[in-house]
PDB file of C-alpha atoms and ligand atoms in Angstrom:
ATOM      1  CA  UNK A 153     -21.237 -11.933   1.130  1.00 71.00           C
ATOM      2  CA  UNK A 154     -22.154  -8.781   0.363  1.00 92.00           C
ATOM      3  CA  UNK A 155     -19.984  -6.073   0.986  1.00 97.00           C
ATOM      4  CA  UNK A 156     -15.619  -6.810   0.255  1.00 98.00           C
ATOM      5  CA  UNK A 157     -13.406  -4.366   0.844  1.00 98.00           C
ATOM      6  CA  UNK A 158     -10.107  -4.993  -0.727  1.00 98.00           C
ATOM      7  CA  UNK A 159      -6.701  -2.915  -0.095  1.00 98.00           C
ATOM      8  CA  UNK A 160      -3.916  -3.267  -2.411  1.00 98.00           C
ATOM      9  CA  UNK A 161      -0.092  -2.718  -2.858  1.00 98.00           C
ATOM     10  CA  UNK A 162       2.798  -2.738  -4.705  1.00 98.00           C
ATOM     11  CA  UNK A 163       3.148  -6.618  -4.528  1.00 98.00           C
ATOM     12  CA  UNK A 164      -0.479  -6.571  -7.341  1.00 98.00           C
ATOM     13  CA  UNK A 165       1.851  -4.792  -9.421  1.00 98.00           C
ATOM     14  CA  UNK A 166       5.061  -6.700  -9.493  1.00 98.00           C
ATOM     15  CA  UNK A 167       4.665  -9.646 -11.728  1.00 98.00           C
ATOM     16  CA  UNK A 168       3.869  -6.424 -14.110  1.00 98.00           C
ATOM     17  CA  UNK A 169       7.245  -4.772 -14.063  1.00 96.00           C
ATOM     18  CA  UNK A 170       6.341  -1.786 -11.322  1.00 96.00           C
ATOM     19  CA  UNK A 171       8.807  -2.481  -8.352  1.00 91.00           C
ATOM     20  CA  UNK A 172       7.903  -2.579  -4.849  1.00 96.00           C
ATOM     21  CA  UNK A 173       8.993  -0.406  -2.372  1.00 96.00           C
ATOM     22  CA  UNK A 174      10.613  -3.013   0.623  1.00 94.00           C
ATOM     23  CA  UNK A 175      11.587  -6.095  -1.092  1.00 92.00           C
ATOM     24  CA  UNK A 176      15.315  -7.151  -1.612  1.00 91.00           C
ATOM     25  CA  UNK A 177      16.127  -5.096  -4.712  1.00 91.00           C
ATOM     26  CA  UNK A 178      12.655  -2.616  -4.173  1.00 94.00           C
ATOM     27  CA  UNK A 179      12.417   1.242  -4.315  1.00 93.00           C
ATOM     28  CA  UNK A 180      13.267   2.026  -0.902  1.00 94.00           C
ATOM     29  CA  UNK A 181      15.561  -0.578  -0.218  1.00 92.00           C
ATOM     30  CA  UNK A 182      17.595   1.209  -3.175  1.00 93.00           C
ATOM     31  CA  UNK A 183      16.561   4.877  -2.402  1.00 93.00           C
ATOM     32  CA  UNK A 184      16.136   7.160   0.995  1.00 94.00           C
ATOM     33  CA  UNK A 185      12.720   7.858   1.082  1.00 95.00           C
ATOM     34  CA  UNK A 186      13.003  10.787   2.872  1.00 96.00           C
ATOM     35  CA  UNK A 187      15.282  12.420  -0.380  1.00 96.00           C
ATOM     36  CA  UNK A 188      12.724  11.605  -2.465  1.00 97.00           C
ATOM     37  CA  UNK A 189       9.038  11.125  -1.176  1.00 97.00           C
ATOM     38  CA  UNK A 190       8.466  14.491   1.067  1.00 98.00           C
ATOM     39  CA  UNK A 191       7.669  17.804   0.616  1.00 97.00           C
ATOM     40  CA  UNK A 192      10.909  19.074   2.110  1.00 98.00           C
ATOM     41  CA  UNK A 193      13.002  16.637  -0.430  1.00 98.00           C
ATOM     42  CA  UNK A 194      10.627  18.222  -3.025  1.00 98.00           C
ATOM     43  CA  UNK A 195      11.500  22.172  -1.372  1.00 97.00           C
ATOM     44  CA  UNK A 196      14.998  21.087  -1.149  1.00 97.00           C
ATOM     45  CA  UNK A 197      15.795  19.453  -5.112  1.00 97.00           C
ATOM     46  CA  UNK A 198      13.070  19.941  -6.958  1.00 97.00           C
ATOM     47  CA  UNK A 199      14.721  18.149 -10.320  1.00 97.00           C
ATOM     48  CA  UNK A 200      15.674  15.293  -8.098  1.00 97.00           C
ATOM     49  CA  UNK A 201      11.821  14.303  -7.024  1.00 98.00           C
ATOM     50  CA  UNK A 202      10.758  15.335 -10.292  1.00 98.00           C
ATOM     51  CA  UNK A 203      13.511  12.825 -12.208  1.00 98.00           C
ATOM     52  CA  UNK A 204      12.231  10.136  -9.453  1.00 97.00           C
ATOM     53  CA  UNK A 205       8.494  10.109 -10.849  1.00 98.00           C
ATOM     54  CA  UNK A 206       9.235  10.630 -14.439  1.00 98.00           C
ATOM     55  CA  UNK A 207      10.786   7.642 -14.733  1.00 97.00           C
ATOM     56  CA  UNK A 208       8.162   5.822 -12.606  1.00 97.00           C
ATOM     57  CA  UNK A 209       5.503   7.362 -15.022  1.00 98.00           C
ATOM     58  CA  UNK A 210       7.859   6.226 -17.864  1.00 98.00           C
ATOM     59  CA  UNK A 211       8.238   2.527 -16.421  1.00 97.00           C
ATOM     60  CA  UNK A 212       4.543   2.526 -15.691  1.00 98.00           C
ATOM     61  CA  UNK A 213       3.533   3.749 -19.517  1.00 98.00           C
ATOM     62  CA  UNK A 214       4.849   0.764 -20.804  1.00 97.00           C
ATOM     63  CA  UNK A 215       3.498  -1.491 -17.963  1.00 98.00           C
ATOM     64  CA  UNK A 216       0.117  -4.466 -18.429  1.00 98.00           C
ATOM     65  CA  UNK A 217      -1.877  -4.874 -15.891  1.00 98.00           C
ATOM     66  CA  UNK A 218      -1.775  -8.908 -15.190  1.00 98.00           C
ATOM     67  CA  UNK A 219      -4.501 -11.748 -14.421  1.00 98.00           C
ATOM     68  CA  UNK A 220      -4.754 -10.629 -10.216  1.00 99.00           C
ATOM     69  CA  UNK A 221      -5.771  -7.242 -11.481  1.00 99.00           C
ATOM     70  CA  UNK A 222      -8.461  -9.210 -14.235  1.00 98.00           C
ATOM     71  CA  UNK A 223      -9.565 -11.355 -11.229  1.00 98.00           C
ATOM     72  CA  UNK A 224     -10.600  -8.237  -9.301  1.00 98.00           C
ATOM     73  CA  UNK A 225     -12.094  -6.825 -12.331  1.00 98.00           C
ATOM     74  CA  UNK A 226     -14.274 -10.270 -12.224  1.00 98.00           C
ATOM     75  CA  UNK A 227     -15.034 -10.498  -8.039  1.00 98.00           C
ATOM     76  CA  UNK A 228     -16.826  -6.676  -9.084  1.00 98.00           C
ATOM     77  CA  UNK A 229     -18.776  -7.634 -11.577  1.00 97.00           C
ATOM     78  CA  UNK A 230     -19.917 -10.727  -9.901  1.00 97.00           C
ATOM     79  CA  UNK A 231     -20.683  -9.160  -6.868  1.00 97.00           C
ATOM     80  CA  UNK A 232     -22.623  -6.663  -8.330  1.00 97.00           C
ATOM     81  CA  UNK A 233     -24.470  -9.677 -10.577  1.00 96.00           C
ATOM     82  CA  UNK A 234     -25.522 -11.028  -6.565  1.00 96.00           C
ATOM     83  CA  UNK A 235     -26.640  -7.659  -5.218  1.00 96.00           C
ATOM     84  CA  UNK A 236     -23.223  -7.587  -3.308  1.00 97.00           C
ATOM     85  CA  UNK A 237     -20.509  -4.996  -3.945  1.00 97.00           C
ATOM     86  CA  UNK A 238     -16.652  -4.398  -4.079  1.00 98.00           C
ATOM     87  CA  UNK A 239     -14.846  -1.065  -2.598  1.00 98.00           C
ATOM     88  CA  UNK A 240     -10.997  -1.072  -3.862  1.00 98.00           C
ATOM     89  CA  UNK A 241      -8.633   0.870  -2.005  1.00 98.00           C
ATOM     90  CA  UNK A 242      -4.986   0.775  -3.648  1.00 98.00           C
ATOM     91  CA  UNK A 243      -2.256   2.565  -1.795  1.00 98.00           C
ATOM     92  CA  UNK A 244      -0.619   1.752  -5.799  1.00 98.00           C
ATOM     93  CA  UNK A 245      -0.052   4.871  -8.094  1.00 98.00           C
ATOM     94  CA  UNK A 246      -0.453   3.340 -11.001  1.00 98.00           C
ATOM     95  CA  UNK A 247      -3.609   2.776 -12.642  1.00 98.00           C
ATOM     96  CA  UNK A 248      -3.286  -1.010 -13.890  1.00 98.00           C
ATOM     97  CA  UNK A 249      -6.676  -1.571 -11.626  1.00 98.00           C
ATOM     98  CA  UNK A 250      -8.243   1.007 -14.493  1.00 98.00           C
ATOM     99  CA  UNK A 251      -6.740  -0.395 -17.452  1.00 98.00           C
ATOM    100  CA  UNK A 252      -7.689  -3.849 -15.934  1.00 98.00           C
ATOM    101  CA  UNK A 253     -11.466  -2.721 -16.006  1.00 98.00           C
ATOM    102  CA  UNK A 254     -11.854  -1.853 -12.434  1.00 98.00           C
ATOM    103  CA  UNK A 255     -14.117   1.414 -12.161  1.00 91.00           C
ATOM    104  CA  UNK A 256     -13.880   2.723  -9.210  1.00 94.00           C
ATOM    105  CA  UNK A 257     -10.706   2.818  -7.682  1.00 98.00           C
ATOM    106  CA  UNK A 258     -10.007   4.884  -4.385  1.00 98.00           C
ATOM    107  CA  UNK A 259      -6.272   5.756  -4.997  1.00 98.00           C
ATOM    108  CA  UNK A 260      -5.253   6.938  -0.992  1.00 98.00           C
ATOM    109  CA  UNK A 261      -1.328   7.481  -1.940  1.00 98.00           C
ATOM    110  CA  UNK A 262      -2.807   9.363  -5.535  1.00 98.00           C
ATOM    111  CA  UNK A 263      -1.980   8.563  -9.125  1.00 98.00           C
ATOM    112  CA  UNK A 264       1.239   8.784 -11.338  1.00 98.00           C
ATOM    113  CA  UNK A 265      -0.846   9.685 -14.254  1.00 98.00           C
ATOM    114  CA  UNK A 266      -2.292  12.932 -12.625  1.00 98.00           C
ATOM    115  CA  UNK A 267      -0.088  16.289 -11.940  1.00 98.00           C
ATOM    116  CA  UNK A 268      -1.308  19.005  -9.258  1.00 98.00           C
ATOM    117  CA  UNK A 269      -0.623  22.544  -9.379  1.00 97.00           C
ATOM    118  CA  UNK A 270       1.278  24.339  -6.748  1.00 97.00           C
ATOM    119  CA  UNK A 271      -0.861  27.270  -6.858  1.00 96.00           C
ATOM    120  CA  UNK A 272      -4.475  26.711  -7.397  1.00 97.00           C
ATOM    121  CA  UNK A 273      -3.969  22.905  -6.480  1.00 96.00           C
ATOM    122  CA  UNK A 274      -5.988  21.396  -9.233  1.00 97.00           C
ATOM    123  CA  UNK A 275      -5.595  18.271 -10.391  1.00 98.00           C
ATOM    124  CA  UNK A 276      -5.045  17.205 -13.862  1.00 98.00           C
ATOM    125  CA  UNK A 277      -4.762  14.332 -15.921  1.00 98.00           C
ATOM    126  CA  UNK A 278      -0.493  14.097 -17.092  1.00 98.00           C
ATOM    127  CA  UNK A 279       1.526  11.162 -19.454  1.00 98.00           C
ATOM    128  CA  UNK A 280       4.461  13.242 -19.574  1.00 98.00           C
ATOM    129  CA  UNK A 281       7.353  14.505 -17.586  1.00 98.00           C
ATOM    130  CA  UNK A 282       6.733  16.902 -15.351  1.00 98.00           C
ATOM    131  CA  UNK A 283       9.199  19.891 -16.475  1.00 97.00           C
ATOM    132  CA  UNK A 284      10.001  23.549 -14.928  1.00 94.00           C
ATOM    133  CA  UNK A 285       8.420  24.771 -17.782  1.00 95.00           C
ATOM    134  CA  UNK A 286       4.961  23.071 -17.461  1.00 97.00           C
ATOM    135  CA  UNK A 287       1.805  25.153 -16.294  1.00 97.00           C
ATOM    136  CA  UNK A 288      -0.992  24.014 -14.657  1.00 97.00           C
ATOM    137  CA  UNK A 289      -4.150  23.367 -17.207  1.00 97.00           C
ATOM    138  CA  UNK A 290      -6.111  24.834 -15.198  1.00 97.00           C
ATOM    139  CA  UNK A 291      -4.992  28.411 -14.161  1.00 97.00           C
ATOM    140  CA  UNK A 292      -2.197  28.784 -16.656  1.00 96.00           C
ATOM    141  CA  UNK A 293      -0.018  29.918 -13.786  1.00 92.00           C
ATOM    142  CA  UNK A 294       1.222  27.536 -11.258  1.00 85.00           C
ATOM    143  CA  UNK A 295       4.012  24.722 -11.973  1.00 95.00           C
ATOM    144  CA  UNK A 296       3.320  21.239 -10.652  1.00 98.00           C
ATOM    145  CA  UNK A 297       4.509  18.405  -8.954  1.00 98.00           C
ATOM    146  CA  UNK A 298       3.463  14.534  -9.220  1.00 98.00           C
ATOM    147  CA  UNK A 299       0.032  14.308  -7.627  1.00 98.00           C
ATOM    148  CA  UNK A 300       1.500  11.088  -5.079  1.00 98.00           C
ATOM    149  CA  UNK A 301       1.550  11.240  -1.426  1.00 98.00           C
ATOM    150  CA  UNK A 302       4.688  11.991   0.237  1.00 98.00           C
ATOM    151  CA  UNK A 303       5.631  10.907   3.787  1.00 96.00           C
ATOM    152  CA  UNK A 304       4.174  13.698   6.319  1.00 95.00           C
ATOM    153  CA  UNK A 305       0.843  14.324   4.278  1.00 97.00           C
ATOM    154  CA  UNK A 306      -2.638  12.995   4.955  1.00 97.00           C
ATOM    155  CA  UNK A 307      -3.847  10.382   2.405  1.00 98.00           C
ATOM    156  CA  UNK A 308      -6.801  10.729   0.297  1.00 98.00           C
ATOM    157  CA  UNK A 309     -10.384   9.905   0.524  1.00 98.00           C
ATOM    158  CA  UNK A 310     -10.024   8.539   4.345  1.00 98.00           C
ATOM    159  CA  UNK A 311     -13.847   9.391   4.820  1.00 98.00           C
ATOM    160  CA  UNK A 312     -14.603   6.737   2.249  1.00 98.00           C
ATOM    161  CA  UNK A 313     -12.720   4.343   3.243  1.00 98.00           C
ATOM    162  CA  UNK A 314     -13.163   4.497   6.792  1.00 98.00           C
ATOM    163  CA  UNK A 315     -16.984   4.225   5.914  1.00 98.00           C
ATOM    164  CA  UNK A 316     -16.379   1.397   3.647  1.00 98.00           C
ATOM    165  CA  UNK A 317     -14.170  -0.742   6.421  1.00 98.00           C
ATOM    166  CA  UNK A 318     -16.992   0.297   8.756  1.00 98.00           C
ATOM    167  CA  UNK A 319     -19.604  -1.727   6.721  1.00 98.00           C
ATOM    168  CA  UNK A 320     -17.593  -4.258   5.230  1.00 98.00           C
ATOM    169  CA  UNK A 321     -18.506  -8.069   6.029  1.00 98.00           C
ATOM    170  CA  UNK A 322     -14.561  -8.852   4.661  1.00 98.00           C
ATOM    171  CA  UNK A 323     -12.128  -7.198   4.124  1.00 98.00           C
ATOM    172  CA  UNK A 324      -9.036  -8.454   2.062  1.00 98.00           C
ATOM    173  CA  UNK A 325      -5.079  -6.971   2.131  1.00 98.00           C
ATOM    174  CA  UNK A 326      -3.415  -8.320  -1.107  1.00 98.00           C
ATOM    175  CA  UNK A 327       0.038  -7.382  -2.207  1.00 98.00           C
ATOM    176  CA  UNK A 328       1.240  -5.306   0.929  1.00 98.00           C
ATOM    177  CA  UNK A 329       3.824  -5.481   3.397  1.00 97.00           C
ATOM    178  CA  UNK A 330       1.566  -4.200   5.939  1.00 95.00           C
ATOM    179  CA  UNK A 331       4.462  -1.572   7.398  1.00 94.00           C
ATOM    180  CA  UNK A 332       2.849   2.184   6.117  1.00 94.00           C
ATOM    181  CA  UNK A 333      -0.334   3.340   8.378  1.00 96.00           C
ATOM    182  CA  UNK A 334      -2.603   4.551   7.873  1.00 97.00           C
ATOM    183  CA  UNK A 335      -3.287   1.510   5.446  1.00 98.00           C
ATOM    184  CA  UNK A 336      -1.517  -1.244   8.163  1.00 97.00           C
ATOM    185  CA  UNK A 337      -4.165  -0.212  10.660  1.00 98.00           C
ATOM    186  CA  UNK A 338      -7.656  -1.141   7.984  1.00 98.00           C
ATOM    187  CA  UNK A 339      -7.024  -5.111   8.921  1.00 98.00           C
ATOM    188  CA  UNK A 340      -7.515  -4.076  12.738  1.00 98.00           C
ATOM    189  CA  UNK A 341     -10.376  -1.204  11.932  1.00 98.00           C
ATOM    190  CA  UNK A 342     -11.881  -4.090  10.089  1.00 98.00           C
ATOM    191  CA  UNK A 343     -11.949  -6.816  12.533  1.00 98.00           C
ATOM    192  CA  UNK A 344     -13.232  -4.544  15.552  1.00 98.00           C
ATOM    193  CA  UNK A 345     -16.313  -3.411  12.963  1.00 97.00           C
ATOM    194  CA  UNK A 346     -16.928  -7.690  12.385  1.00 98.00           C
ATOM    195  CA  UNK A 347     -15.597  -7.800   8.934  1.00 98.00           C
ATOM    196  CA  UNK A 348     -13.588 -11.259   8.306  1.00 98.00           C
ATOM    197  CA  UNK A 349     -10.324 -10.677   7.144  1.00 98.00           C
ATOM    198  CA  UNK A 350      -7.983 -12.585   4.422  1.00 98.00           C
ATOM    199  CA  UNK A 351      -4.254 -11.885   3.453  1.00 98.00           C
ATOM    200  CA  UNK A 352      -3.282 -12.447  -0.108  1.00 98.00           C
ATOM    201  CA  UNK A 353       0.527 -12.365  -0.045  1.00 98.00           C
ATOM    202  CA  UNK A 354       4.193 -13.405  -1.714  1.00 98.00           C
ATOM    203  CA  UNK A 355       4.907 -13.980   1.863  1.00 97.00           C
ATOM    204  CA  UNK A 356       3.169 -13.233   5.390  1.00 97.00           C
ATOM    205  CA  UNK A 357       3.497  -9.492   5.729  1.00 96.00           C
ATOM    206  CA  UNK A 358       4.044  -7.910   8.768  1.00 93.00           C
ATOM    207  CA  UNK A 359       0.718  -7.529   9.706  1.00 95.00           C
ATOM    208  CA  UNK A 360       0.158 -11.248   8.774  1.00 97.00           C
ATOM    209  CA  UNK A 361      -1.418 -12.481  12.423  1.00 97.00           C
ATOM    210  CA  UNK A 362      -4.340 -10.169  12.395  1.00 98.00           C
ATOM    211  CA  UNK A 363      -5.855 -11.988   9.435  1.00 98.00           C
ATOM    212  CA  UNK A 364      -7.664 -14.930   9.721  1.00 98.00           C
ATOM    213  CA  UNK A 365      -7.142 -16.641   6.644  1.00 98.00           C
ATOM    214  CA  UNK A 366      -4.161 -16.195   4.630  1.00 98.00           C
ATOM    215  CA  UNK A 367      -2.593 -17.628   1.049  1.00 98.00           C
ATOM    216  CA  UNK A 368       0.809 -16.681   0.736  1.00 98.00           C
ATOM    217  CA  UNK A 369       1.922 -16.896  -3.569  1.00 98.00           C
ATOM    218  CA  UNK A 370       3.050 -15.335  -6.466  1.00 98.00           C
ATOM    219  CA  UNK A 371      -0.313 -12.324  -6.687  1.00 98.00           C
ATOM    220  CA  UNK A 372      -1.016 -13.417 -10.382  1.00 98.00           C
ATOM    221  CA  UNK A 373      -1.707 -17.078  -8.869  1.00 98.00           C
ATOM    222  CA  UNK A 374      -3.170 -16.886  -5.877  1.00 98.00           C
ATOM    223  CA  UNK A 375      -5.849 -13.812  -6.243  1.00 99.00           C
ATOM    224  CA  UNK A 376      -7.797 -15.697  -9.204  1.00 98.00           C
ATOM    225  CA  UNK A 377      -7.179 -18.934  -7.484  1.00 98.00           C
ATOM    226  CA  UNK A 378      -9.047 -17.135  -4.264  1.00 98.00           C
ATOM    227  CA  UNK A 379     -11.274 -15.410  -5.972  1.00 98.00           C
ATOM    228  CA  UNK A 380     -12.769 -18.321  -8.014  1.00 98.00           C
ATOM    229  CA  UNK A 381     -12.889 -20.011  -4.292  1.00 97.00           C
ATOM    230  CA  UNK A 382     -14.775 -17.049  -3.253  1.00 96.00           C
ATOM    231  CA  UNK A 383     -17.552 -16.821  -6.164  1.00 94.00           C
ATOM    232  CA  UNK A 384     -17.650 -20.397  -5.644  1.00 94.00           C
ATOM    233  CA  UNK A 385     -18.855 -20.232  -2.002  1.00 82.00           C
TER     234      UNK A 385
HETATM  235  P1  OAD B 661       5.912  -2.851   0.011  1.00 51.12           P
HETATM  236  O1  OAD B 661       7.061  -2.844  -0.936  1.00 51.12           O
HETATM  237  O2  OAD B 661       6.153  -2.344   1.389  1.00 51.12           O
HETATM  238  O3  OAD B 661       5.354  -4.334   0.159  1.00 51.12           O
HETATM  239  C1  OAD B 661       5.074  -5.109  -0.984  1.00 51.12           C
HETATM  240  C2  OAD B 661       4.557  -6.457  -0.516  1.00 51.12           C
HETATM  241  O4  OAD B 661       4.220  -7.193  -1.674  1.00 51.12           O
HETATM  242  C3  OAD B 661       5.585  -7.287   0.266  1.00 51.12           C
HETATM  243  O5  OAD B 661       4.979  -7.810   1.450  1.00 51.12           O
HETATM  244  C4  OAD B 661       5.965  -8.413  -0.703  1.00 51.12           C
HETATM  245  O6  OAD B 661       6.195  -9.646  -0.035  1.00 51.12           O
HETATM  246  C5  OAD B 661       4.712  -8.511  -1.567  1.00 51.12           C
HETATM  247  N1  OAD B 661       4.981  -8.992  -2.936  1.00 51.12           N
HETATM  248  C6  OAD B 661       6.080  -8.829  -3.709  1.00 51.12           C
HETATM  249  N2  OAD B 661       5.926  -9.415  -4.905  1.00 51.12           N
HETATM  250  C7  OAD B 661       4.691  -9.984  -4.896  1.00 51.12           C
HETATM  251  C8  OAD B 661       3.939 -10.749  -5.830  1.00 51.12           C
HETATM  252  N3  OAD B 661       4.408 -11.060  -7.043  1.00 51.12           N
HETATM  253  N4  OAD B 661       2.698 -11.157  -5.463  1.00 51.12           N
HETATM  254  C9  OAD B 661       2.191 -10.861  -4.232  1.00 51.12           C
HETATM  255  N5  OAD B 661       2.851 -10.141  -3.306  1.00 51.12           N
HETATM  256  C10 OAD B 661       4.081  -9.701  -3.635  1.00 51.12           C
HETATM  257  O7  OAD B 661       4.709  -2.065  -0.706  1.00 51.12           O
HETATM  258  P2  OAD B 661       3.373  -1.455  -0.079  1.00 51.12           P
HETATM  259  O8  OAD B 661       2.914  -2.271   1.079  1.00 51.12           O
HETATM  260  O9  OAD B 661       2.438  -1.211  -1.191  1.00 51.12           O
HETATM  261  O10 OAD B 661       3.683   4.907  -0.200  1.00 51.12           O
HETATM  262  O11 OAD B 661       3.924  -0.080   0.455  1.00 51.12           O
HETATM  263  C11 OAD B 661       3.048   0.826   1.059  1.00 51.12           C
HETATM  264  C12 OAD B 661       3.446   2.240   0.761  1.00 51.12           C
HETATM  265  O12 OAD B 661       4.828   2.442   1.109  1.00 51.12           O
HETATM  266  C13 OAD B 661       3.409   2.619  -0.711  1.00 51.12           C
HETATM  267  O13 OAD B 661       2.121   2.967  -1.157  1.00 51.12           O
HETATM  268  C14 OAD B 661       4.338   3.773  -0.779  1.00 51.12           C
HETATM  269  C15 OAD B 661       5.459   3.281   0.091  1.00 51.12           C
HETATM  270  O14 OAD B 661       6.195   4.251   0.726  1.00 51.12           O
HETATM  271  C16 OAD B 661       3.997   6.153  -0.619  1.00 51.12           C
HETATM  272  O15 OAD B 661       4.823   6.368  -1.483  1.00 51.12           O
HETATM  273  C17 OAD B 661       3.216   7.220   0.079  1.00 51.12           C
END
């Protein structure tokens, strides 16, 4: 095998203490996305987006990553050991892939640990609230917001990715519900470019038919229980 292309979500990151977003109990089951995760909610309330991610980037601050993050950390290294390689697309914004060991991570929905200015649009690294106060690093001038992906804007590094999918010989959902595009769509992009295709999740998502093979389990037991299977054969 050489080339895997794996896509995460939120499900990779719940047996760490980061909620998902459509489970009983989740983020948006709780919250209306559209009050919270668009640039008109952010036009609208600015404090009330900006109280949203702080305590997301609180939560994740005191967050582990757990053993399916360490078990992707491992299917890269031993890839690259067999002249094979791993591309990791996460739609997460947290960066338990990173403190995990993973080193290249393409982040398509952004990171929780990163602010961007609202004038010169720069992008720097942030740990701490994001206040009304707070000026961009960069310029000195602009204020910021989170640097996440709200509903309505284009996600990041889609040239990658689509190149990576392209040349991929499987390609691997773990951990998502398989209901926000344009990450649903990769399984199908995938398949039509001859990449196999494997679902790792707590239950079949809702793109669940269009993979081949699926294992449906708690992330932390059935990603190193597949990827051992994987090294294996
Ligand atoms: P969802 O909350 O939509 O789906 C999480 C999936 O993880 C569900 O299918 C769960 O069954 C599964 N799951 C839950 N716990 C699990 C566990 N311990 N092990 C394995 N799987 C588990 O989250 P995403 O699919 O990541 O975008 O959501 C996609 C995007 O929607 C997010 O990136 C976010 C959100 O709106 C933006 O904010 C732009």
């Amino acid at each position: 095998m050489k080339h895997v292309v794996v896509l995460t979500g939120a499900g990779i990151s719940a047996e760490s203490g980061l909620g998902t977003f459509r489970d009983k109990g989740g983020l948006w089951a709780r919250y209306d996305p559209m009050t919270l995760a668009t640039p008109e909610a952010f036009a609208r309330d600015p404090a009330l987006v900006q109280a949203f991610y702080d305590a997301r980037r609180r939560n994740l601050l005191d967050a582990a990553p757990n053993a399916a993050h360490a078990a992707l950390v491992r299917l890269d290294k031993e890839l690259a050991d067999r002249g094979g390689r791993l591309t990791l697309v996460t739609q997460n914004v947290d960066d338990l892939h990173e403190r995990a060991g993973s080193r290249s991570v393409l982040h398509m929905h952004g990171e929780l640990l990163k602010a961007r200015c609202l004038a010169c649009r720069a992008v720097s690294p942030w740990r701490a609230d994001i206040t009304p106060v707070d000026r961009c690093p960069v310029c000195g001038v602009g204020g910021l917001r989170p640097h996440v992906v709200w509903f309505g804007e284009m996600p990041l590094g889609m040239d990658a990715i689509e190149a990576a999918l392209a040349d991929a010989d499987l390609f691997v959902a773990i951990g998502t519900s398989g209901s926000v595009y344009p990450a649903a769509g990769f399984v199908a992009a995938a398949r039509r470019h001859g990449a196999r295709t494997c679902e790792l999740n707590l239950e079949p998502s809702d793109t669940a038919g269009l993979f081949e093979e699926r294992h449906h389990g708690p992330a932390t037991a059935v990603v190193p229980t597949w990827v051992e299977a994987t090294l294996a054969g």
